[in-house]
mmCIF file of C-alpha atoms in Angstrom:
data_model
loop_
_atom_site.group_PDB
_atom_site.id
_atom_site.type_symbol
_atom_site.label_atom_id
_atom_site.label_comp_id
_atom_site.label_asym_id
_atom_site.label_seq_id
_atom_site.Cartn_x
_atom_site.Cartn_y
_atom_site.Cartn_z
ATOM 1 C CA MET A 1 61.574 116.563 131.960
ATOM 2 C CA ILE A 2 62.000 120.088 133.251
ATOM 3 C CA PHE A 3 64.914 121.158 135.473
ATOM 4 C CA ILE A 4 64.036 123.772 138.101
ATOM 5 C CA PRO A 5 66.596 125.341 140.441
ATOM 6 C CA VAL A 6 64.914 125.855 143.815
ATOM 7 C CA ASN A 7 66.191 128.111 146.583
ATOM 8 C CA LEU A 8 65.178 127.070 150.091
ATOM 9 C CA GLY A 9 65.145 129.698 152.781
ATOM 10 C CA GLY A 10 67.369 132.085 150.851
ATOM 11 C CA ASP A 11 70.532 130.114 151.562
ATOM 12 C CA HIS A 12 70.353 126.654 150.003
ATOM 13 C CA TRP A 13 69.940 125.451 146.396
ATOM 14 C CA VAL A 14 68.442 122.140 145.286
ATOM 15 C CA LEU A 15 67.335 120.773 141.930
ATOM 16 C CA ALA A 16 63.736 119.826 141.220
ATOM 17 C CA LEU A 17 63.465 117.514 138.224
ATOM 18 C CA VAL A 18 59.879 117.598 136.983
ATOM 19 C CA ASP A 19 58.405 114.585 135.218
ATOM 20 C CA LEU A 20 55.274 115.881 133.496
ATOM 21 C CA ARG A 21 53.858 112.449 132.640
ATOM 22 C CA ALA A 22 54.264 111.049 136.158
ATOM 23 C CA ARG A 23 53.187 114.353 137.785
ATOM 24 C CA ARG A 24 56.214 114.026 140.027
ATOM 25 C CA MET A 25 59.047 116.264 141.198
ATOM 26 C CA GLN A 26 62.292 114.589 142.138
ATOM 27 C CA ILE A 27 64.441 116.621 144.507
ATOM 28 C CA TYR A 28 68.230 116.388 144.326
ATOM 29 C CA ASP A 29 69.795 117.878 147.448
ATOM 30 C CA SER A 30 73.538 117.861 148.148
ATOM 31 C CA LEU A 31 73.226 118.521 151.881
ATOM 32 C CA VAL A 32 71.763 115.609 153.830
ATOM 33 C CA THR A 33 71.684 117.610 157.077
ATOM 34 C CA PHE A 34 69.307 120.070 155.429
ATOM 35 C CA ARG A 35 66.997 117.204 154.382
ATOM 36 C CA GLU A 36 66.754 115.963 157.968
ATOM 37 C CA ASP A 37 64.626 118.982 158.889
ATOM 38 C CA LYS A 38 61.149 117.687 159.791
ATOM 39 C CA THR A 39 59.529 120.457 157.724
ATOM 40 C CA TYR A 40 61.645 119.703 154.637
ATOM 41 C CA LEU A 41 58.856 118.296 152.450
ATOM 42 C CA CYS A 42 56.617 121.242 153.356
ATOM 43 C CA LYS A 43 59.125 123.552 151.666
ATOM 44 C CA PHE A 44 58.036 122.113 148.300
ATOM 45 C CA LYS A 45 54.277 122.597 148.824
ATOM 46 C CA PRO A 46 54.290 125.989 147.044
ATOM 47 C CA LEU A 47 56.016 124.424 144.023
ATOM 48 C CA GLN A 48 53.465 121.590 144.016
ATOM 49 C CA VAL A 49 50.693 124.196 143.732
ATOM 50 C CA VAL A 50 52.328 126.881 141.589
ATOM 51 C CA PHE A 51 53.863 124.648 138.928
ATOM 52 C CA PRO A 52 50.631 122.897 137.825
ATOM 53 C CA GLN A 53 48.870 126.282 137.859
ATOM 54 C CA TRP A 54 51.633 127.722 135.680
ATOM 55 C CA LEU A 55 51.183 124.840 133.223
ATOM 56 C CA GLN A 56 47.491 125.714 133.085
ATOM 57 C CA ASP A 57 48.177 129.444 132.640
ATOM 58 C CA VAL A 58 50.608 128.971 129.735
ATOM 59 C CA GLY A 59 48.199 126.653 127.933
ATOM 60 C CA PHE A 60 50.235 123.464 128.333
ATOM 61 C CA TYR A 61 47.126 121.427 129.086
ATOM 62 C CA ASN A 62 45.504 122.711 125.872
ATOM 63 C CA ILE A 63 48.307 120.935 124.005
ATOM 64 C CA GLN A 64 48.573 117.874 126.292
ATOM 65 C CA PRO A 65 45.103 117.513 127.919
ATOM 66 C CA GLU A 66 45.774 113.877 128.861
ATOM 67 C CA LEU A 67 48.401 115.093 131.372
ATOM 68 C CA GLN A 68 45.973 117.270 133.323
ATOM 69 C CA SER A 69 44.704 115.749 136.551
ATOM 70 C CA ALA A 70 43.154 116.870 139.803
ATOM 71 C CA ASP A 71 45.518 114.558 141.682
ATOM 72 C CA PRO A 72 48.251 116.362 143.608
ATOM 73 C CA TRP A 73 51.788 116.270 142.304
ATOM 74 C CA LYS A 74 54.146 113.959 144.179
ATOM 75 C CA VAL A 75 57.487 115.048 145.589
ATOM 76 C CA LYS A 76 60.199 112.424 145.876
ATOM 77 C CA ILE A 77 63.478 113.143 147.623
ATOM 78 C CA ILE A 78 66.304 111.328 145.858
ATOM 79 C CA LYS A 79 68.416 110.022 148.711
ATOM 80 C CA ASP A 80 71.523 108.556 147.102
ATOM 81 C CA VAL A 81 73.097 111.661 145.561
ATOM 82 C CA PRO A 82 76.576 113.182 145.894
ATOM 83 C CA GLN A 83 76.965 115.270 149.017
ATOM 84 C CA GLN A 84 78.870 118.478 149.602
ATOM 85 C CA GLU A 85 80.902 119.141 152.721
ATOM 86 C CA PRO A 86 78.745 121.012 155.276
ATOM 87 C CA GLY A 87 79.694 124.677 155.313
ATOM 88 C CA SER A 88 81.425 124.513 151.913
ATOM 89 C CA GLY A 89 78.874 126.737 150.197
ATOM 90 C CA ASN A 90 78.789 124.364 147.217
ATOM 91 C CA CYS A 91 75.027 123.780 147.089
ATOM 92 C CA GLY A 92 74.634 125.958 143.982
ATOM 93 C CA VAL A 93 77.570 124.232 142.307
ATOM 94 C CA PHE A 94 76.128 120.808 143.091
ATOM 95 C CA MET A 95 72.673 121.878 141.869
ATOM 96 C CA LEU A 96 74.216 122.911 138.537
ATOM 97 C CA MET A 97 76.218 119.695 138.297
ATOM 98 C CA PHE A 98 73.142 117.574 139.074
ATOM 99 C CA THR A 99 71.435 119.409 136.200
ATOM 100 C CA MET A 100 74.278 118.905 133.736
ATOM 101 C CA TYR A 101 74.854 115.237 134.570
ATOM 102 C CA LEU A 102 71.135 114.409 134.399
ATOM 103 C CA MET A 103 70.688 116.385 131.147
ATOM 104 C CA PHE A 104 73.391 114.291 129.535
ATOM 105 C CA GLY A 105 72.088 111.023 131.054
ATOM 106 C CA LEU A 106 75.198 110.481 133.170
ATOM 107 C CA LYS A 107 75.514 108.733 136.517
ATOM 108 C CA LEU A 108 75.972 111.127 139.440
ATOM 109 C CA ASP A 109 79.468 109.877 140.224
ATOM 110 C CA PHE A 110 81.130 112.979 141.659
ATOM 111 C CA ASP A 111 81.739 113.994 145.267
ATOM 112 C CA SER A 112 82.719 116.950 147.439
ATOM 113 C CA SER A 113 86.359 116.714 146.358
ATOM 114 C CA HIS A 114 85.276 117.910 142.891
ATOM 115 C CA GLY A 115 83.801 121.216 144.158
ATOM 116 C CA HIS A 116 86.798 123.391 143.257
ATOM 117 C CA TYR A 117 87.085 121.849 139.781
ATOM 118 C CA PHE A 118 83.354 122.334 139.126
ATOM 119 C CA ARG A 119 83.538 126.012 140.131
ATOM 120 C CA LYS A 120 86.275 126.549 137.538
ATOM 121 C CA LYS A 121 84.385 124.508 134.935
ATOM 122 C CA ILE A 122 81.180 126.499 135.436
ATOM 123 C CA THR A 123 83.131 129.756 135.071
ATOM 124 C CA VAL A 124 84.687 128.575 131.789
ATOM 125 C CA ASP A 125 81.289 127.352 130.540
ATOM 126 C CA ILE A 126 79.742 130.763 131.258
ATOM 127 C CA PHE A 127 82.496 132.719 129.522
ATOM 128 C CA THR A 128 82.714 130.434 126.490
ATOM 129 C CA GLY A 129 78.969 129.872 126.206
ATOM 130 C CA ASP A 130 79.570 126.137 125.879
ATOM 131 C CA ILE A 131 78.480 123.387 128.253
ATOM 132 C CA ALA A 132 80.503 120.201 128.058
ATOM 133 C CA LEU A 133 81.286 117.433 130.486
#
């Protein structure tokens, strides 16, 4: 699995979790109103093209040729994820927390009331160089 922070439109962060074996990107988005945009899936088309090309360019398929395929990569929007309060500006915080929880195999059991705590936690993690949940 590869965790990719993705910025949409210059003002919203989501997490793309890439499953190399399934050729799938799972999108974790903390703002459901943003996902309701009819063009939402189209925003990931560049990633669907660029990421497999990058794997080719860095020689990944030379090491794992069985994972190379002409089939397009799938994008799946994960619907049941914690949501931030609209206008809170916590999309980056939530994207980082999605990453940390998923890295450690934890259930995404936080909500918008944890935003302030997570901001402090991220600051401490940066200054101490230690990530812990």
